[in-house]
Amino acid sequence: MGHGHGHGHDRVDDALETSRRGLRTLTWSFAALFVTAVAQLALVLVTGSVALLGDTIHNFADALTAVPLGIAFVLGRRAATRRYTYGLGRAEDLAGMVVVLVVAASAVLVGYESVLRLLDPRPVGHPWVVAAAGVIGFAGNELVARYRIKVGREIGSAALVADGVHARTDGFTSLAVVAGAAGVAFGFPAADPIVGLGITVAIVFVLRDAAKEVFRRLLDAVDPASVELAERTALDVEGVLGARDLRMRWIGHHLRAELAVTVAADLSVREAHALAHVVEHRLVHTIPRLAAVVVHTEPAVGAELAH
């Protein structure tokens, strides 16, 4: 027994507001990365740098990852139905898979172009222009990274935080382009495709971390510290004699939980129900991003007979 005790409208409003903030963040960060990538592409056409091409491709891919995440935020705002009884918040996890695939495709393309340029060397013109483009890439990615991470942490979106960390890593790959340009300027033309390969390796490491986070969400992984805090919080409620079978899962950027609490066997149904509400209230206000709890009450004596 036990869920829903007057927080319903607050939770709906909170969900809508976090989705709006997520969409605003994605819109502005998409615009910033797209402008950055277009500026770099113009300089790729001038210089012919494969390292810069790799960075540009990756920045375009990063900009495009905002699209599936934006769709997921919109879907997550839809109300639950008889078919989708939890709503469509898990669309955010599917969007995370799309992000992983886009990043993987960009790694393959950059690696292919770099190997091709090593086998068939071509001159790189205007190395200092390439260096300037690398700095532009770093600035654009760092701006987006700070914005996405800040908002992602505030609204509890792991996908948005991961995308922000991804953007920050990409900023450092842009600085690698500057190193490649310096190598070319000092008479080492192979530095350009070598840096391109280095960017490929960096993308693969980012891909590994992003994939790990996405698949953890798909398998309902949560922070063990949140589980321990929830158990302690339930046990601290006066009248709760024990807590067990706690389960938590993410639905979009909100947590849901269920647990069983042991109460005195002589409590009336009304009293046990009220106690379940107290447990739910404490948990919702103690565990970050927890939106709903189902509390099952069991008598301290005789519960095993019902099982």
PDB file of C-alpha atoms in Angstrom:
ATOM      1  CA  MET A   1       0.000   0.000   0.000  1.00  0.00           C
ATOM      2  CA  GLY A   2       1.034   3.605  -0.283  1.00  0.00           C
ATOM      3  CA  HIS A   3       1.685   6.057  -3.088  1.00  0.00           C
ATOM      4  CA  GLY A   4       0.432   9.483  -4.066  1.00  0.00           C
ATOM      5  CA  HIS A   5      -0.311  11.816  -1.181  1.00  0.00           C
ATOM      6  CA  GLY A   6      -0.665  15.290  -2.582  1.00  0.00           C
ATOM      7  CA  HIS A   7       2.612  15.589  -4.479  1.00  0.00           C
ATOM      8  CA  GLY A   8       1.044  14.624  -7.815  1.00  0.00           C
ATOM      9  CA  HIS A   9       0.710  18.106  -9.313  1.00  0.00           C
ATOM     10  CA  ASP A  10       4.151  19.137  -8.008  1.00  0.00           C
ATOM     11  CA  ARG A  11       5.716  16.099  -9.671  1.00  0.00           C
ATOM     12  CA  VAL A  12       3.987  16.754 -12.998  1.00  0.00           C
ATOM     13  CA  ASP A  13       5.045  20.418 -12.927  1.00  0.00           C
ATOM     14  CA  ASP A  14       8.606  19.436 -11.984  1.00  0.00           C
ATOM     15  CA  ALA A  15       8.778  16.892 -14.812  1.00  0.00           C
ATOM     16  CA  LEU A  16       7.535  19.451 -17.331  1.00  0.00           C
ATOM     17  CA  GLU A  17       9.982  22.103 -16.128  1.00  0.00           C
ATOM     18  CA  THR A  18      12.986  19.763 -16.234  1.00  0.00           C
ATOM     19  CA  SER A  19      12.018  18.713 -19.763  1.00  0.00           C
ATOM     20  CA  ARG A  20      11.734  22.359 -20.826  1.00  0.00           C
ATOM     21  CA  ARG A  21      15.163  23.128 -19.370  1.00  0.00           C
ATOM     22  CA  GLY A  22      16.616  20.066 -21.070  1.00  0.00           C
ATOM     23  CA  LEU A  23      15.150  21.120 -24.419  1.00  0.00           C
ATOM     24  CA  ARG A  24      16.439  24.684 -24.054  1.00  0.00           C
ATOM     25  CA  THR A  25      19.902  23.360 -23.240  1.00  0.00           C
ATOM     26  CA  LEU A  26      19.895  21.030 -26.231  1.00  0.00           C
ATOM     27  CA  THR A  27      18.687  23.780 -28.560  1.00  0.00           C
ATOM     28  CA  TRP A  28      21.376  26.262 -27.576  1.00  0.00           C
ATOM     29  CA  SER A  29      24.158  23.680 -27.446  1.00  0.00           C
ATOM     30  CA  PHE A  30      23.117  22.320 -30.864  1.00  0.00           C
ATOM     31  CA  ALA A  31      23.322  25.829 -32.301  1.00  0.00           C
ATOM     32  CA  ALA A  32      26.739  26.473 -30.728  1.00  0.00           C
ATOM     33  CA  LEU A  33      28.265  23.192 -31.957  1.00  0.00           C
ATOM     34  CA  PHE A  34      26.714  23.499 -35.405  1.00  0.00           C
ATOM     35  CA  VAL A  35      28.153  27.000 -35.873  1.00  0.00           C
ATOM     36  CA  THR A  36      31.531  25.728 -34.599  1.00  0.00           C
ATOM     37  CA  ALA A  37      31.504  22.787 -37.032  1.00  0.00           C
ATOM     38  CA  VAL A  38      30.459  24.944 -40.007  1.00  0.00           C
ATOM     39  CA  ALA A  39      33.276  27.396 -39.266  1.00  0.00           C
ATOM     40  CA  GLN A  40      35.741  24.493 -39.086  1.00  0.00           C
ATOM     41  CA  LEU A  41      34.409  22.952 -42.309  1.00  0.00           C
ATOM     42  CA  ALA A  42      35.066  26.183 -44.173  1.00  0.00           C
ATOM     43  CA  LEU A  43      38.667  26.066 -42.955  1.00  0.00           C
ATOM     44  CA  VAL A  44      38.981  22.357 -43.886  1.00  0.00           C
ATOM     45  CA  LEU A  45      38.177  23.292 -47.494  1.00  0.00           C
ATOM     46  CA  VAL A  46      40.930  25.910 -47.388  1.00  0.00           C
ATOM     47  CA  THR A  47      43.625  23.814 -45.686  1.00  0.00           C
ATOM     48  CA  GLY A  48      42.913  20.175 -46.618  1.00  0.00           C
ATOM     49  CA  SER A  49      43.819  19.044 -43.082  1.00  0.00           C
ATOM     50  CA  VAL A  50      42.604  15.526 -42.293  1.00  0.00           C
ATOM     51  CA  ALA A  51      43.046  16.122 -38.548  1.00  0.00           C
ATOM     52  CA  LEU A  52      40.818  19.171 -38.795  1.00  0.00           C
ATOM     53  CA  LEU A  53      38.388  17.190 -40.962  1.00  0.00           C
ATOM     54  CA  GLY A  54      38.208  14.550 -38.231  1.00  0.00           C
ATOM     55  CA  ASP A  55      37.518  17.141 -35.571  1.00  0.00           C
ATOM     56  CA  THR A  56      34.894  18.799 -37.774  1.00  0.00           C
ATOM     57  CA  ILE A  57      33.103  15.506 -38.437  1.00  0.00           C
ATOM     58  CA  HIS A  58      33.071  14.777 -34.737  1.00  0.00           C
ATOM     59  CA  ASN A  59      31.661  18.212 -33.914  1.00  0.00           C
ATOM     60  CA  PHE A  60      28.882  17.753 -36.487  1.00  0.00           C
ATOM     61  CA  ALA A  61      28.142  14.361 -34.901  1.00  0.00           C
ATOM     62  CA  ASP A  62      28.064  15.961 -31.453  1.00  0.00           C
ATOM     63  CA  ALA A  63      25.628  18.603 -32.655  1.00  0.00           C
ATOM     64  CA  LEU A  64      23.367  15.923 -34.131  1.00  0.00           C
ATOM     65  CA  THR A  65      23.242  13.964 -30.856  1.00  0.00           C
ATOM     66  CA  ALA A  66      21.016  16.780 -29.571  1.00  0.00           C
ATOM     67  CA  VAL A  67      18.276  15.608 -31.971  1.00  0.00           C
ATOM     68  CA  PRO A  68      17.517  12.162 -30.453  1.00  0.00           C
ATOM     69  CA  LEU A  69      17.913  13.582 -26.944  1.00  0.00           C
ATOM     70  CA  GLY A  70      15.477  16.387 -27.791  1.00  0.00           C
ATOM     71  CA  ILE A  71      12.952  13.876 -29.144  1.00  0.00           C
ATOM     72  CA  ALA A  72      13.361  11.830 -25.958  1.00  0.00           C
ATOM     73  CA  PHE A  73      12.702  14.877 -23.752  1.00  0.00           C
ATOM     74  CA  VAL A  74       9.523  15.640 -25.727  1.00  0.00           C
ATOM     75  CA  LEU A  75       8.311  12.029 -25.478  1.00  0.00           C
ATOM     76  CA  GLY A  76       9.122  11.966 -21.769  1.00  0.00           C
ATOM     77  CA  ARG A  77       6.622  14.783 -21.194  1.00  0.00           C
ATOM     78  CA  ARG A  78       3.710  12.666 -22.415  1.00  0.00           C
ATOM     79  CA  ALA A  79       1.325  11.348 -19.803  1.00  0.00           C
ATOM     80  CA  ALA A  80       1.194   7.655 -18.937  1.00  0.00           C
ATOM     81  CA  THR A  81      -1.382   5.590 -20.812  1.00  0.00           C
ATOM     82  CA  ARG A  82      -3.023   2.189 -20.407  1.00  0.00           C
ATOM     83  CA  ARG A  83      -0.337   0.764 -22.701  1.00  0.00           C
ATOM     84  CA  TYR A  84       2.651   2.785 -21.451  1.00  0.00           C
ATOM     85  CA  THR A  85       1.815   2.830 -17.761  1.00  0.00           C
ATOM     86  CA  TYR A  86       5.147   4.443 -16.773  1.00  0.00           C
ATOM     87  CA  GLY A  87       5.000   7.005 -19.571  1.00  0.00           C
ATOM     88  CA  LEU A  88       7.709   7.310 -22.203  1.00  0.00           C
ATOM     89  CA  GLY A  89      10.624   8.425 -20.027  1.00  0.00           C
ATOM     90  CA  ARG A  90      12.722   5.444 -21.106  1.00  0.00           C
ATOM     91  CA  ALA A  91      12.952   7.043 -24.548  1.00  0.00           C
ATOM     92  CA  GLU A  92      15.932   8.892 -23.065  1.00  0.00           C
ATOM     93  CA  ASP A  93      17.780   5.573 -22.788  1.00  0.00           C
ATOM     94  CA  LEU A  94      17.024   4.764 -26.430  1.00  0.00           C
ATOM     95  CA  ALA A  95      18.334   8.220 -27.371  1.00  0.00           C
ATOM     96  CA  GLY A  96      21.513   7.354 -25.488  1.00  0.00           C
ATOM     97  CA  MET A  97      21.935   4.296 -27.721  1.00  0.00           C
ATOM     98  CA  VAL A  98      21.565   6.507 -30.805  1.00  0.00           C
ATOM     99  CA  VAL A  99      24.246   8.844 -29.407  1.00  0.00           C
ATOM    100  CA  VAL A 100      26.593   5.870 -28.946  1.00  0.00           C
ATOM    101  CA  LEU A 101      26.016   4.743 -32.553  1.00  0.00           C
ATOM    102  CA  VAL A 102      26.624   8.261 -33.914  1.00  0.00           C
ATOM    103  CA  VAL A 103      29.876   8.556 -31.964  1.00  0.00           C
ATOM    104  CA  ALA A 104      30.963   5.100 -33.205  1.00  0.00           C
ATOM    105  CA  ALA A 105      30.254   6.085 -36.817  1.00  0.00           C
ATOM    106  CA  SER A 106      32.297   9.270 -36.439  1.00  0.00           C
ATOM    107  CA  ALA A 107      35.243   7.239 -35.070  1.00  0.00           C
ATOM    108  CA  VAL A 108      35.133   4.907 -38.070  1.00  0.00           C
ATOM    109  CA  LEU A 109      34.996   7.796 -40.547  1.00  0.00           C
ATOM    110  CA  VAL A 110      37.826   9.766 -38.925  1.00  0.00           C
ATOM    111  CA  GLY A 111      40.019   6.649 -38.670  1.00  0.00           C
ATOM    112  CA  TYR A 112      39.393   5.755 -42.316  1.00  0.00           C
ATOM    113  CA  GLU A 113      40.284   9.248 -43.546  1.00  0.00           C
ATOM    114  CA  SER A 114      43.444   9.325 -41.412  1.00  0.00           C
ATOM    115  CA  VAL A 115      44.722   5.964 -42.658  1.00  0.00           C
ATOM    116  CA  LEU A 116      43.941   6.971 -46.237  1.00  0.00           C
ATOM    117  CA  ARG A 117      45.949  10.181 -45.811  1.00  0.00           C
ATOM    118  CA  LEU A 118      48.893   8.262 -44.320  1.00  0.00           C
ATOM    119  CA  LEU A 119      48.923   5.934 -47.347  1.00  0.00           C
ATOM    120  CA  ASP A 120      48.364   8.766 -49.812  1.00  0.00           C
ATOM    121  CA  PRO A 121      49.993  11.902 -48.330  1.00  0.00           C
ATOM    122  CA  ARG A 122      48.679  15.277 -49.452  1.00  0.00           C
ATOM    123  CA  PRO A 123      49.964  18.724 -48.561  1.00  0.00           C
ATOM    124  CA  VAL A 124      48.312  20.643 -45.760  1.00  0.00           C
ATOM    125  CA  GLY A 125      48.052  24.347 -46.473  1.00  0.00           C
ATOM    126  CA  HIS A 126      47.926  27.222 -44.023  1.00  0.00           C
ATOM    127  CA  PRO A 127      48.848  25.293 -40.860  1.00  0.00           C
ATOM    128  CA  TRP A 128      48.236  28.325 -38.667  1.00  0.00           C
ATOM    129  CA  VAL A 129      44.691  28.509 -40.027  1.00  0.00           C
ATOM    130  CA  VAL A 130      44.311  24.862 -38.983  1.00  0.00           C
ATOM    131  CA  ALA A 131      45.573  25.778 -35.517  1.00  0.00           C
ATOM    132  CA  ALA A 132      43.059  28.627 -35.297  1.00  0.00           C
ATOM    133  CA  ALA A 133      40.271  26.204 -36.270  1.00  0.00           C
ATOM    134  CA  GLY A 134      41.373  23.835 -33.513  1.00  0.00           C
ATOM    135  CA  VAL A 135      41.104  26.642 -30.974  1.00  0.00           C
ATOM    136  CA  ILE A 136      37.609  27.455 -32.287  1.00  0.00           C
ATOM    137  CA  GLY A 137      36.647  23.803 -31.828  1.00  0.00           C
ATOM    138  CA  PHE A 138      37.962  23.777 -28.265  1.00  0.00           C
ATOM    139  CA  ALA A 139      36.107  26.965 -27.321  1.00  0.00           C
ATOM    140  CA  GLY A 140      32.807  25.786 -28.805  1.00  0.00           C
ATOM    141  CA  ASN A 141      32.977  22.382 -27.125  1.00  0.00           C
ATOM    142  CA  GLU A 142      33.982  23.734 -23.725  1.00  0.00           C
ATOM    143  CA  LEU A 143      31.105  26.246 -23.800  1.00  0.00           C
ATOM    144  CA  VAL A 144      28.628  23.480 -24.622  1.00  0.00           C
ATOM    145  CA  ALA A 145      30.168  21.081 -22.079  1.00  0.00           C
ATOM    146  CA  ARG A 146      29.779  23.514 -19.186  1.00  0.00           C
ATOM    147  CA  TYR A 147      26.184  24.284 -20.108  1.00  0.00           C
ATOM    148  CA  ARG A 148      25.104  20.645 -20.592  1.00  0.00           C
ATOM    149  CA  ILE A 149      26.820  19.363 -17.430  1.00  0.00           C
ATOM    150  CA  LYS A 150      25.406  22.177 -15.263  1.00  0.00           C
ATOM    151  CA  VAL A 151      21.818  21.727 -16.433  1.00  0.00           C
ATOM    152  CA  GLY A 152      22.085  17.928 -16.601  1.00  0.00           C
ATOM    153  CA  ARG A 153      23.113  17.753 -12.943  1.00  0.00           C
ATOM    154  CA  GLU A 154      20.383  20.173 -11.905  1.00  0.00           C
ATOM    155  CA  ILE A 155      17.591  18.238 -13.637  1.00  0.00           C
ATOM    156  CA  GLY A 156      18.997  14.749 -12.967  1.00  0.00           C
ATOM    157  CA  SER A 157      19.585  13.782 -16.596  1.00  0.00           C
ATOM    158  CA  ALA A 158      22.491  11.340 -16.861  1.00  0.00           C
ATOM    159  CA  ALA A 159      22.235  11.432 -20.653  1.00  0.00           C
ATOM    160  CA  LEU A 160      22.691  15.201 -20.716  1.00  0.00           C
ATOM    161  CA  VAL A 161      25.608  15.080 -18.262  1.00  0.00           C
ATOM    162  CA  ALA A 162      27.273  12.314 -20.306  1.00  0.00           C
ATOM    163  CA  ASP A 163      26.813  14.349 -23.465  1.00  0.00           C
ATOM    164  CA  GLY A 164      28.409  17.321 -21.720  1.00  0.00           C
ATOM    165  CA  VAL A 165      31.414  15.270 -20.609  1.00  0.00           C
ATOM    166  CA  HIS A 166      31.624  13.995 -24.179  1.00  0.00           C
ATOM    167  CA  ALA A 167      31.729  17.587 -25.474  1.00  0.00           C
ATOM    168  CA  ARG A 168      34.498  18.474 -23.001  1.00  0.00           C
ATOM    169  CA  THR A 169      36.600  15.526 -24.208  1.00  0.00           C
ATOM    170  CA  ASP A 170      36.029  16.641 -27.780  1.00  0.00           C
ATOM    171  CA  GLY A 171      37.375  20.054 -26.873  1.00  0.00           C
ATOM    172  CA  PHE A 172      40.707  18.487 -26.027  1.00  0.00           C
ATOM    173  CA  THR A 173      40.719  16.575 -29.320  1.00  0.00           C
ATOM    174  CA  SER A 174      40.339  19.975 -30.982  1.00  0.00           C
ATOM    175  CA  LEU A 175      43.491  21.107 -29.193  1.00  0.00           C
ATOM    176  CA  ALA A 176      45.209  18.038 -30.650  1.00  0.00           C
ATOM    177  CA  VAL A 177      44.491  19.532 -34.065  1.00  0.00           C
ATOM    178  CA  VAL A 178      46.591  22.511 -33.008  1.00  0.00           C
ATOM    179  CA  ALA A 179      49.464  20.128 -32.240  1.00  0.00           C
ATOM    180  CA  GLY A 180      49.114  18.559 -35.692  1.00  0.00           C
ATOM    181  CA  ALA A 181      49.199  21.985 -37.322  1.00  0.00           C
ATOM    182  CA  ALA A 182      52.363  22.854 -35.391  1.00  0.00           C
ATOM    183  CA  GLY A 183      53.995  19.642 -36.654  1.00  0.00           C
ATOM    184  CA  VAL A 184      53.144  20.521 -40.253  1.00  0.00           C
ATOM    185  CA  ALA A 185      54.418  24.074 -39.785  1.00  0.00           C
ATOM    186  CA  PHE A 186      57.776  22.759 -38.571  1.00  0.00           C
ATOM    187  CA  GLY A 187      58.259  20.389 -41.499  1.00  0.00           C
ATOM    188  CA  PHE A 188      56.594  17.176 -40.342  1.00  0.00           C
ATOM    189  CA  PRO A 189      53.555  16.718 -42.657  1.00  0.00           C
ATOM    190  CA  ALA A 190      52.761  13.235 -41.291  1.00  0.00           C
ATOM    191  CA  ALA A 191      51.782  14.941 -38.026  1.00  0.00           C
ATOM    192  CA  ASP A 192      48.385  15.787 -39.537  1.00  0.00           C
ATOM    193  CA  PRO A 193      47.124  12.221 -40.230  1.00  0.00           C
ATOM    194  CA  ILE A 194      48.871  10.940 -37.081  1.00  0.00           C
ATOM    195  CA  VAL A 195      46.880  13.437 -35.018  1.00  0.00           C
ATOM    196  CA  GLY A 196      43.785  12.297 -36.944  1.00  0.00           C
ATOM    197  CA  LEU A 197      44.452   8.747 -35.738  1.00  0.00           C
ATOM    198  CA  GLY A 198      44.998  10.073 -32.229  1.00  0.00           C
ATOM    199  CA  ILE A 199      41.592  11.765 -32.385  1.00  0.00           C
ATOM    200  CA  THR A 200      40.103   8.430 -33.469  1.00  0.00           C
ATOM    201  CA  VAL A 201      41.580   6.738 -30.400  1.00  0.00           C
ATOM    202  CA  ALA A 202      40.229   9.532 -28.169  1.00  0.00           C
ATOM    203  CA  ILE A 203      36.769   9.096 -29.669  1.00  0.00           C
ATOM    204  CA  VAL A 204      36.920   5.348 -28.992  1.00  0.00           C
ATOM    205  CA  PHE A 205      37.693   5.968 -25.303  1.00  0.00           C
ATOM    206  CA  VAL A 206      34.815   8.448 -25.060  1.00  0.00           C
ATOM    207  CA  LEU A 207      32.609   5.902 -26.824  1.00  0.00           C
ATOM    208  CA  ARG A 208      33.529   3.236 -24.272  1.00  0.00           C
ATOM    209  CA  ASP A 209      32.562   5.431 -21.328  1.00  0.00           C
ATOM    210  CA  ALA A 210      29.360   6.658 -22.977  1.00  0.00           C
ATOM    211  CA  ALA A 211      28.309   3.114 -23.909  1.00  0.00           C
ATOM    212  CA  LYS A 212      28.967   1.910 -20.360  1.00  0.00           C
ATOM    213  CA  GLU A 213      26.704   4.632 -18.922  1.00  0.00           C
ATOM    214  CA  VAL A 214      23.947   4.038 -21.470  1.00  0.00           C
ATOM    215  CA  PHE A 215      23.875   0.272 -21.006  1.00  0.00           C
ATOM    216  CA  ARG A 216      23.876   0.649 -17.231  1.00  0.00           C
ATOM    217  CA  ARG A 217      20.738   2.752 -17.519  1.00  0.00           C
ATOM    218  CA  LEU A 218      19.173   0.219 -19.879  1.00  0.00           C
ATOM    219  CA  LEU A 219      19.818  -2.488 -17.264  1.00  0.00           C
ATOM    220  CA  ASP A 220      18.289  -0.332 -14.478  1.00  0.00           C
ATOM    221  CA  ALA A 221      21.564   0.407 -12.672  1.00  0.00           C
ATOM    222  CA  VAL A 222      21.398   3.019  -9.884  1.00  0.00           C
ATOM    223  CA  ASP A 223      23.918   4.500  -7.479  1.00  0.00           C
ATOM    224  CA  PRO A 224      24.319   2.045  -4.539  1.00  0.00           C
ATOM    225  CA  ALA A 225      24.669   5.063  -2.253  1.00  0.00           C
ATOM    226  CA  SER A 226      21.093   6.096  -3.124  1.00  0.00           C
ATOM    227  CA  VAL A 227      19.862   2.596  -2.266  1.00  0.00           C
ATOM    228  CA  GLU A 228      21.620   2.667   1.120  1.00  0.00           C
ATOM    229  CA  LEU A 229      20.289   6.162   1.849  1.00  0.00           C
ATOM    230  CA  ALA A 230      16.738   5.062   0.999  1.00  0.00           C
ATOM    231  CA  GLU A 231      16.985   2.058   3.328  1.00  0.00           C
ATOM    232  CA  ARG A 232      18.316   4.179   6.185  1.00  0.00           C
ATOM    233  CA  THR A 233      15.644   6.813   5.620  1.00  0.00           C
ATOM    234  CA  ALA A 234      12.837   4.237   5.715  1.00  0.00           C
ATOM    235  CA  LEU A 235      14.229   2.642   8.899  1.00  0.00           C
ATOM    236  CA  ASP A 236      14.450   6.058  10.585  1.00  0.00           C
ATOM    237  CA  VAL A 237      10.671   6.534  10.317  1.00  0.00           C
ATOM    238  CA  GLU A 238       9.014   5.968  13.691  1.00  0.00           C
ATOM    239  CA  GLY A 239       6.963   2.784  13.581  1.00  0.00           C
ATOM    240  CA  VAL A 240       9.026   1.066  10.879  1.00  0.00           C
ATOM    241  CA  LEU A 241      10.611  -2.069  12.320  1.00  0.00           C
ATOM    242  CA  GLY A 242      12.402  -3.236   9.169  1.00  0.00           C
ATOM    243  CA  ALA A 243      12.859  -2.488   5.475  1.00  0.00           C
ATOM    244  CA  ARG A 244      13.616  -4.939   2.672  1.00  0.00           C
ATOM    245  CA  ASP A 245      13.216  -5.689  -1.037  1.00  0.00           C
ATOM    246  CA  LEU A 246      14.138  -2.121  -2.011  1.00  0.00           C
ATOM    247  CA  ARG A 247      14.256  -1.640  -5.771  1.00  0.00           C
ATOM    248  CA  MET A 248      14.984   1.546  -7.682  1.00  0.00           C
ATOM    249  CA  ARG A 249      15.081   2.375 -11.376  1.00  0.00           C
ATOM    250  CA  TRP A 250      15.392   5.421 -13.603  1.00  0.00           C
ATOM    251  CA  ILE A 251      12.480   6.430 -15.821  1.00  0.00           C
ATOM    252  CA  GLY A 252      13.909   9.245 -17.921  1.00  0.00           C
ATOM    253  CA  HIS A 253      15.610  11.627 -15.496  1.00  0.00           C
ATOM    254  CA  HIS A 254      13.536  10.647 -12.454  1.00  0.00           C
ATOM    255  CA  LEU A 255      13.863   7.723 -10.066  1.00  0.00           C
ATOM    256  CA  ARG A 256      11.061   5.373  -9.002  1.00  0.00           C
ATOM    257  CA  ALA A 257      11.284   3.002  -6.061  1.00  0.00           C
ATOM    258  CA  GLU A 258       9.419   0.243  -4.289  1.00  0.00           C
ATOM    259  CA  LEU A 259      10.087  -1.440  -0.962  1.00  0.00           C
ATOM    260  CA  ALA A 260       8.516  -3.465   1.838  1.00  0.00           C
ATOM    261  CA  VAL A 261       8.493  -2.207   5.425  1.00  0.00           C
ATOM    262  CA  THR A 262       7.745  -4.236   8.539  1.00  0.00           C
ATOM    263  CA  VAL A 263       5.310  -2.661  11.025  1.00  0.00           C
ATOM    264  CA  ALA A 264       3.717  -3.729  14.311  1.00  0.00           C
ATOM    265  CA  ALA A 265       1.240  -6.566  13.786  1.00  0.00           C
ATOM    266  CA  ASP A 266      -1.498  -4.853  15.803  1.00  0.00           C
ATOM    267  CA  LEU A 267      -1.711  -1.765  13.555  1.00  0.00           C
ATOM    268  CA  SER A 268      -5.038  -1.200  11.822  1.00  0.00           C
ATOM    269  CA  VAL A 269      -5.168  -0.990   8.018  1.00  0.00           C
ATOM    270  CA  ARG A 270      -5.704   2.773   8.318  1.00  0.00           C
ATOM    271  CA  GLU A 271      -2.638   3.170  10.582  1.00  0.00           C
ATOM    272  CA  ALA A 272      -0.422   1.015   8.348  1.00  0.00           C
ATOM    273  CA  HIS A 273      -1.580   2.999   5.324  1.00  0.00           C
ATOM    274  CA  ALA A 274      -0.761   6.307   7.025  1.00  0.00           C
ATOM    275  CA  LEU A 275       2.671   4.993   8.002  1.00  0.00           C
ATOM    276  CA  ALA A 276       3.338   3.982   4.397  1.00  0.00           C
ATOM    277  CA  HIS A 277       2.580   7.571   3.347  1.00  0.00           C
ATOM    278  CA  VAL A 278       5.069   8.884   5.909  1.00  0.00           C
ATOM    279  CA  VAL A 279       7.762   6.564   4.524  1.00  0.00           C
ATOM    280  CA  GLU A 280       7.004   7.678   0.966  1.00  0.00           C
ATOM    281  CA  HIS A 281       7.072  11.356   1.962  1.00  0.00           C
ATOM    282  CA  ARG A 282      10.461  10.991   3.687  1.00  0.00           C
ATOM    283  CA  LEU A 283      11.983   9.117   0.749  1.00  0.00           C
ATOM    284  CA  VAL A 284      10.742  11.544  -1.910  1.00  0.00           C
ATOM    285  CA  HIS A 285      12.168  14.487   0.032  1.00  0.00           C
ATOM    286  CA  THR A 286      15.477  12.801   0.904  1.00  0.00           C
ATOM    287  CA  ILE A 287      16.562  10.951  -2.262  1.00  0.00           C
ATOM    288  CA  PRO A 288      17.591  13.279  -5.120  1.00  0.00           C
ATOM    289  CA  ARG A 289      15.443  12.928  -8.262  1.00  0.00           C
ATOM    290  CA  LEU A 290      13.101  10.374  -6.628  1.00  0.00           C
ATOM    291  CA  ALA A 291       9.619  11.023  -8.032  1.00  0.00           C
ATOM    292  CA  ALA A 292       7.478   8.096  -6.847  1.00  0.00           C
ATOM    293  CA  VAL A 293       7.572   5.312  -4.269  1.00  0.00           C
ATOM    294  CA  VAL A 294       5.384   2.257  -3.717  1.00  0.00           C
ATOM    295  CA  VAL A 295       5.506   1.128  -0.080  1.00  0.00           C
ATOM    296  CA  HIS A 296       4.246  -2.341   0.900  1.00  0.00           C
ATOM    297  CA  THR A 297       3.582  -2.861   4.604  1.00  0.00           C
ATOM    298  CA  GLU A 298       3.984  -6.219   6.334  1.00  0.00           C
ATOM    299  CA  PRO A 299       3.125  -7.204   9.942  1.00  0.00           C
ATOM    300  CA  ALA A 300       6.042  -8.111  12.169  1.00  0.00           C
ATOM    301  CA  VAL A 301       4.289 -11.383  13.047  1.00  0.00           C
ATOM    302  CA  GLY A 302       2.453 -13.639  10.615  1.00  0.00           C
ATOM    303  CA  ALA A 303       3.605 -12.126   7.315  1.00  0.00           C
ATOM    304  CA  GLU A 304       5.134 -15.429   6.232  1.00  0.00           C
ATOM    305  CA  LEU A 305       1.703 -17.058   6.301  1.00  0.00           C
ATOM    306  CA  ALA A 306       0.459 -14.678   3.602  1.00  0.00           C
ATOM    307  CA  HIS A 307       3.472 -15.562   1.433  1.00  0.00           C
TER     308      HIS A 307
END
